[in-house]
Amino acid sequence: MTKEQQLLEDALARRVITPEQYQQMSSLAEDSLNRNPDERFRIVSGFSEVFISVGLLLLFSGLSGILALNISNASVTSCLMAAVAWFSATYFVERKRFLLPSIVACVYGTFAIGSALWLMHSPSMHFLQSIKTLEVWKTLLPLGAAFAFLIAATWRFRIPFLMLPLGILFVTIVTVAGHWAENSVSYRLLLALSGIIILGTAIYFDLKDPHRVRRASDFAFWCYMIGSPLTIHPIFITFLINGVALGGLSIAIFLIVFSAVVTILALMINRRALVLSTLIYLAGSLAYLTLQLSGSSSALAALIPLFLIGLYVVCLGTHWKRARSKLMRSLTWRPWFNKLPPF
């Protein structure tokens, strides 16, 4: 019970307010608490969900082994386990409202359906070896089936965390498809485009829920978690490859300015997940460039940028709300402020 709720209980007990006023004020207080524009990070409600999830993994492992001993076709076994995982997720979502066991069941079902398609075509070959030896469609078919299963699970159960494995699976498909591209620049471009698509999805969910009170904002959070590093990685890697040759100092300045722009955007939309990967890449890039330009084998040259960026991240995270408030108040053109989280 919060302090506000306790105060209302005391006021009702002393007859300062009527029961009708108590109901109205409680509803108003609950709405006020729920209108929190901050990022929510929730995949487990309590240890009971962890307990059940561990048991669920043991159950799936034992059941798959029992089925494998009695069914000679491994693909059939995997399909049956995918069905069991789906019904388990349905039970935990609709009957028990347990989040983590539902996530475990959906992810397990994704692996199971992908394994079923994989074992159907090449039961004796390792997956990574197939990328070079098999035809493209034989490698992408299991990934596509797993991707379709995960999309169906996300649509059916409305679990925001599933956007993360969905994004990872999407990147895996792009990576496998781009393996046959001889030009590494084309592959990095594919990764960047994938990241932009996922970030666009995150922005779409964010615009639907600027006050962060509905499930759409949770979907957006996990899209930012996977889309941001995907977009940032090709940019930093491309500049690092040519950094020393083109002039490491100018590249370092560009990366710092680029990171500052991303930080401003992250403050505007109130998404730390957007800027976190950028700052991590910036710290690694500056450490690498400093080490290359100094021509020294000492670790001190690489540790100083890490220390400075780390100090910046701590200060930014500690004073995030104050920094965002000052930034938003300093902006003069505000017709689109109603689409952004309140400050």
XYZ file of C-alpha atoms in Angstrom:
343
model
C 0.000 0.000 0.000
C 1.412 3.389 -0.980
C 1.456 6.475 1.235
C -1.356 8.024 -0.807
C -3.528 4.952 -0.346
C -2.790 4.873 3.396
C -3.728 8.540 3.669
C -7.032 7.912 1.909
C -7.734 4.949 4.206
C -7.127 7.135 7.271
C -9.304 9.930 5.878
C -12.125 7.463 5.246
C -11.772 5.939 8.723
C -11.996 9.408 10.329
C -14.966 10.288 8.103
C -13.115 13.178 6.510
C -14.273 11.904 3.124
C -17.259 9.830 2.094
C -16.983 6.346 0.559
C -17.947 7.824 -2.834
C -15.163 10.411 -2.567
C -12.775 7.675 -1.493
C -13.545 5.657 -4.619
C -13.116 8.669 -6.882
C -9.856 9.788 -5.255
C -8.470 6.230 -5.282
C -9.216 5.966 -8.987
C -7.579 9.339 -9.597
C -4.483 8.353 -7.588
C -4.193 5.065 -9.461
C -4.419 6.860 -12.819
C -1.759 9.305 -11.675
C 0.588 6.499 -10.670
C 0.041 4.690 -13.942
C 0.844 7.755 -16.038
C 4.550 7.150 -15.761
C 6.405 7.990 -18.989
C 9.500 6.115 -17.863
C 10.650 2.859 -19.451
C 9.299 -0.293 -17.865
C 11.510 -3.363 -17.707
C 9.464 -6.320 -16.538
C 9.816 -9.951 -17.475
C 9.065 -11.501 -14.094
C 6.615 -10.602 -11.320
C 8.136 -12.733 -8.585
C 10.299 -15.737 -7.841
C 7.291 -17.998 -8.235
C 7.496 -17.395 -11.986
C 11.197 -18.317 -11.986
C 10.338 -21.456 -10.037
C 7.638 -22.457 -12.519
C 9.860 -21.638 -15.502
C 12.617 -23.937 -14.282
C 10.071 -26.709 -13.816
C 8.677 -26.031 -17.273
C 12.117 -26.440 -18.848
C 12.607 -29.713 -16.987
C 9.167 -30.865 -18.097
C 9.873 -30.014 -21.746
C 13.251 -31.767 -21.608
C 11.816 -34.932 -20.092
C 8.797 -35.032 -22.381
C 10.874 -34.498 -25.526
C 13.162 -37.336 -24.453
C 10.232 -39.662 -23.829
C 8.727 -38.828 -27.217
C 12.083 -39.293 -28.943
C 12.393 -42.798 -27.473
C 8.968 -43.786 -28.778
C 8.806 -41.907 -32.078
C 11.464 -42.619 -34.677
C 10.829 -39.426 -36.653
C 12.583 -36.531 -34.921
C 10.631 -33.933 -36.912
C 7.350 -35.284 -35.569
C 8.731 -35.117 -32.031
C 9.722 -31.478 -32.519
C 6.298 -30.601 -33.928
C 4.585 -32.234 -30.963
C 6.805 -30.303 -28.551
C 5.988 -27.076 -30.369
C 2.291 -27.836 -29.883
C 2.848 -28.595 -26.187
C 4.733 -25.319 -25.801
C 1.907 -23.406 -27.495
C -0.765 -24.879 -25.222
C 1.464 -24.245 -22.195
C 1.810 -20.591 -23.167
C -1.950 -20.361 -23.649
C -2.540 -21.749 -20.157
C -0.051 -19.465 -18.418
C -1.203 -16.351 -20.277
C -4.973 -16.786 -20.127
C -5.475 -18.723 -16.895
C -2.575 -17.769 -14.628
C -1.294 -14.450 -16.025
C 2.296 -15.600 -15.562
C 4.745 -13.759 -17.787
C 8.074 -15.589 -17.551
C 6.656 -19.135 -18.000
C 4.767 -17.868 -21.048
C 7.998 -16.445 -22.492
C 9.826 -19.710 -21.838
C 7.074 -21.717 -23.545
C 6.994 -19.428 -26.604
C 10.773 -19.414 -27.054
C 10.937 -23.190 -26.613
C 8.179 -23.622 -29.171
C 10.104 -21.422 -31.589
C 13.177 -23.634 -31.333
C 11.026 -26.746 -31.620
C 9.277 -25.725 -34.830
C 12.552 -24.576 -36.356
C 14.182 -27.872 -35.433
C 11.279 -29.786 -36.982
C 11.827 -28.151 -40.383
C 15.584 -28.477 -40.084
C 15.528 -32.168 -39.218
C 13.128 -32.805 -42.071
C 15.722 -31.746 -44.687
C 19.150 -32.459 -43.191
C 18.990 -34.446 -39.958
C 22.682 -35.298 -39.849
C 24.216 -31.920 -40.719
C 25.210 -29.110 -38.373
C 23.300 -25.883 -38.938
C 26.376 -23.686 -39.414
C 27.849 -26.131 -41.908
C 24.647 -25.973 -43.924
C 25.140 -22.311 -44.684
C 28.022 -23.208 -46.988
C 26.919 -26.622 -48.231
C 23.138 -26.486 -48.630
C 20.940 -24.428 -50.857
C 19.694 -21.134 -49.524
C 16.083 -22.184 -49.105
C 17.010 -25.267 -47.071
C 18.749 -23.060 -44.548
C 16.196 -20.257 -44.483
C 13.143 -22.528 -44.306
C 13.616 -23.555 -40.629
C 14.410 -19.953 -39.690
C 11.331 -18.757 -41.548
C 9.137 -21.328 -39.819
C 10.492 -20.325 -36.412
C 9.975 -16.655 -37.303
C 6.370 -17.321 -38.325
C 5.726 -19.255 -35.095
C 7.109 -16.390 -33.016
C 5.057 -13.804 -34.899
C 1.935 -15.888 -34.269
C 2.821 -16.197 -30.571
C 3.428 -12.451 -30.268
C 0.137 -11.697 -31.990
C -1.790 -14.270 -29.965
C -0.394 -13.697 -26.479
C 0.600 -10.001 -26.672
C 3.857 -10.506 -24.762
C 6.138 -7.484 -25.335
C 9.373 -9.345 -24.497
C 8.872 -11.568 -27.544
C 9.834 -8.597 -29.709
C 13.445 -9.184 -28.595
C 13.794 -12.818 -29.797
C 11.701 -11.856 -32.820
C 14.218 -9.161 -33.706
C 17.162 -11.484 -33.081
C 15.596 -14.113 -35.331
C 14.976 -11.508 -38.008
C 18.625 -10.478 -37.862
C 19.674 -14.127 -38.074
C 17.652 -14.535 -41.255
C 19.229 -11.399 -42.712
C 22.695 -12.608 -41.688
C 22.213 -16.031 -43.266
C 20.791 -14.452 -46.409
C 23.657 -11.960 -46.522
C 26.265 -14.686 -46.087
C 26.240 -15.253 -49.818
C 26.909 -11.564 -50.489
C 30.589 -11.222 -51.331
C 30.660 -7.512 -50.497
C 30.868 -6.869 -46.754
C 29.525 -3.351 -47.294
C 26.294 -4.842 -48.650
C 26.008 -7.028 -45.568
C 26.462 -4.049 -43.244
C 23.862 -2.182 -45.269
C 21.440 -5.077 -44.757
C 22.030 -4.930 -41.004
C 21.479 -1.185 -40.952
C 18.254 -1.505 -42.936
C 17.068 -4.228 -40.545
C 17.784 -1.971 -37.604
C 15.934 0.927 -39.224
C 12.893 -1.284 -39.831
C 12.869 -2.400 -36.182
C 13.365 1.175 -34.940
C 10.507 2.266 -37.174
C 8.342 -0.375 -35.507
C 9.410 0.943 -32.097
C 8.496 4.509 -33.060
C 5.122 3.285 -34.327
C 4.355 1.693 -30.950
C 5.642 4.765 -29.080
C 3.397 7.139 -31.014
C 0.407 4.999 -30.066
C 1.161 5.367 -26.348
C 3.061 8.578 -25.461
C 2.040 8.360 -21.784
C 3.459 4.817 -21.453
C 0.340 3.387 -19.826
C -0.492 0.676 -22.334
C 1.257 -2.395 -23.619
C 2.341 -0.653 -26.826
C 5.137 1.158 -24.972
C 6.490 -2.176 -23.722
C 6.569 -3.468 -27.285
C 8.434 -0.306 -28.286
C 11.014 -0.770 -25.509
C 12.094 -4.200 -26.714
C 12.175 -2.999 -30.319
C 14.580 -0.248 -29.278
C 16.718 -2.798 -27.442
C 17.359 -4.792 -30.629
C 16.958 -2.086 -33.281
C 19.377 0.435 -31.819
C 22.547 -1.730 -31.847
C 21.622 -3.068 -35.279
C 21.515 0.441 -36.707
C 24.547 1.723 -34.829
C 26.848 -1.262 -35.422
C 27.326 -0.871 -39.220
C 27.921 2.886 -38.855
C 30.641 2.564 -36.247
C 32.274 -0.454 -37.879
C 32.422 1.299 -41.260
C 34.093 4.364 -39.807
C 36.457 2.316 -37.658
C 37.699 0.343 -40.674
C 38.655 3.565 -42.434
C 39.300 5.563 -39.290
C 43.087 5.577 -39.153
C 43.497 5.922 -42.929
C 41.103 8.883 -43.205
C 42.366 10.598 -40.082
C 41.476 9.171 -36.735
C 40.897 12.531 -35.049
C 38.255 13.661 -37.543
C 36.522 10.279 -37.345
C 36.532 10.447 -33.541
C 34.977 13.934 -33.651
C 32.317 12.721 -36.053
C 31.456 9.756 -33.829
C 31.208 12.019 -30.776
C 28.904 14.445 -32.618
C 26.835 11.549 -33.940
C 26.483 10.117 -30.424
C 25.462 13.536 -29.107
C 22.699 13.776 -31.726
C 21.446 10.288 -30.807
C 21.506 11.282 -27.121
C 19.356 14.336 -27.840
C 16.869 12.201 -29.774
C 16.809 9.657 -26.937
C 16.095 12.417 -24.427
C 13.286 13.783 -26.577
C 11.510 10.432 -26.867
C 12.597 9.398 -23.348
C 14.249 6.141 -24.414
C 17.511 5.212 -22.710
C 17.624 2.007 -24.736
C 18.173 4.094 -27.876
C 21.324 5.772 -26.601
C 22.846 2.944 -24.550
C 24.239 0.941 -27.464
C 25.509 4.146 -29.092
C 27.530 5.091 -26.034
C 28.899 1.559 -25.681
C 30.065 1.586 -29.298
C 31.448 5.090 -28.836
C 33.526 3.985 -25.842
C 34.951 1.017 -27.749
C 35.594 3.071 -30.888
C 37.386 5.875 -29.072
C 39.474 3.367 -27.141
C 40.495 1.667 -30.398
C 41.258 4.936 -32.222
C 43.208 6.317 -29.287
C 45.288 3.170 -29.115
C 45.955 3.225 -32.873
C 46.803 6.913 -33.098
C 49.019 6.969 -30.036
C 51.066 4.071 -31.363
C 51.431 2.848 -27.822
C 50.863 -0.640 -26.542
C 49.945 0.715 -23.107
C 46.421 0.014 -21.961
C 46.182 3.508 -20.476
C 45.433 5.014 -23.893
C 42.393 2.761 -24.266
C 41.204 3.017 -20.661
C 40.885 6.811 -20.553
C 38.031 6.947 -23.138
C 36.283 4.100 -21.317
C 36.519 6.020 -18.058
C 35.227 9.269 -19.563
C 32.319 7.660 -21.414
C 31.444 5.629 -18.324
C 31.407 8.786 -16.209
C 29.197 10.466 -18.795
C 26.741 7.537 -18.819
C 26.496 7.531 -15.011
C 25.894 11.293 -14.873
C 23.377 11.170 -17.726
C 21.478 8.273 -16.173
C 21.445 9.896 -12.727
C 20.147 13.240 -14.008
C 18.140 11.941 -16.968
C 14.801 13.516 -15.994
C 16.365 16.885 -15.229
C 18.311 16.890 -18.499
C 15.225 15.932 -20.475
C 13.116 18.587 -18.800
C 15.661 21.315 -19.614
C 16.007 20.110 -23.197
C 12.272 20.002 -23.837
C 11.712 23.426 -22.286
C 14.449 24.903 -24.443
C 12.769 23.811 -27.665
C 10.583 26.471 -29.188
C 8.841 24.582 -32.010
C 6.348 22.394 -30.154
C 3.414 21.339 -32.341
C 4.472 17.691 -32.043
C 4.942 17.650 -28.265
C 1.643 15.857 -27.762
C 3.170 12.840 -29.494
C 6.059 12.672 -27.001
C 6.040 11.486 -23.377
C 5.262 14.290 -20.897
C 8.136 15.998 -19.120
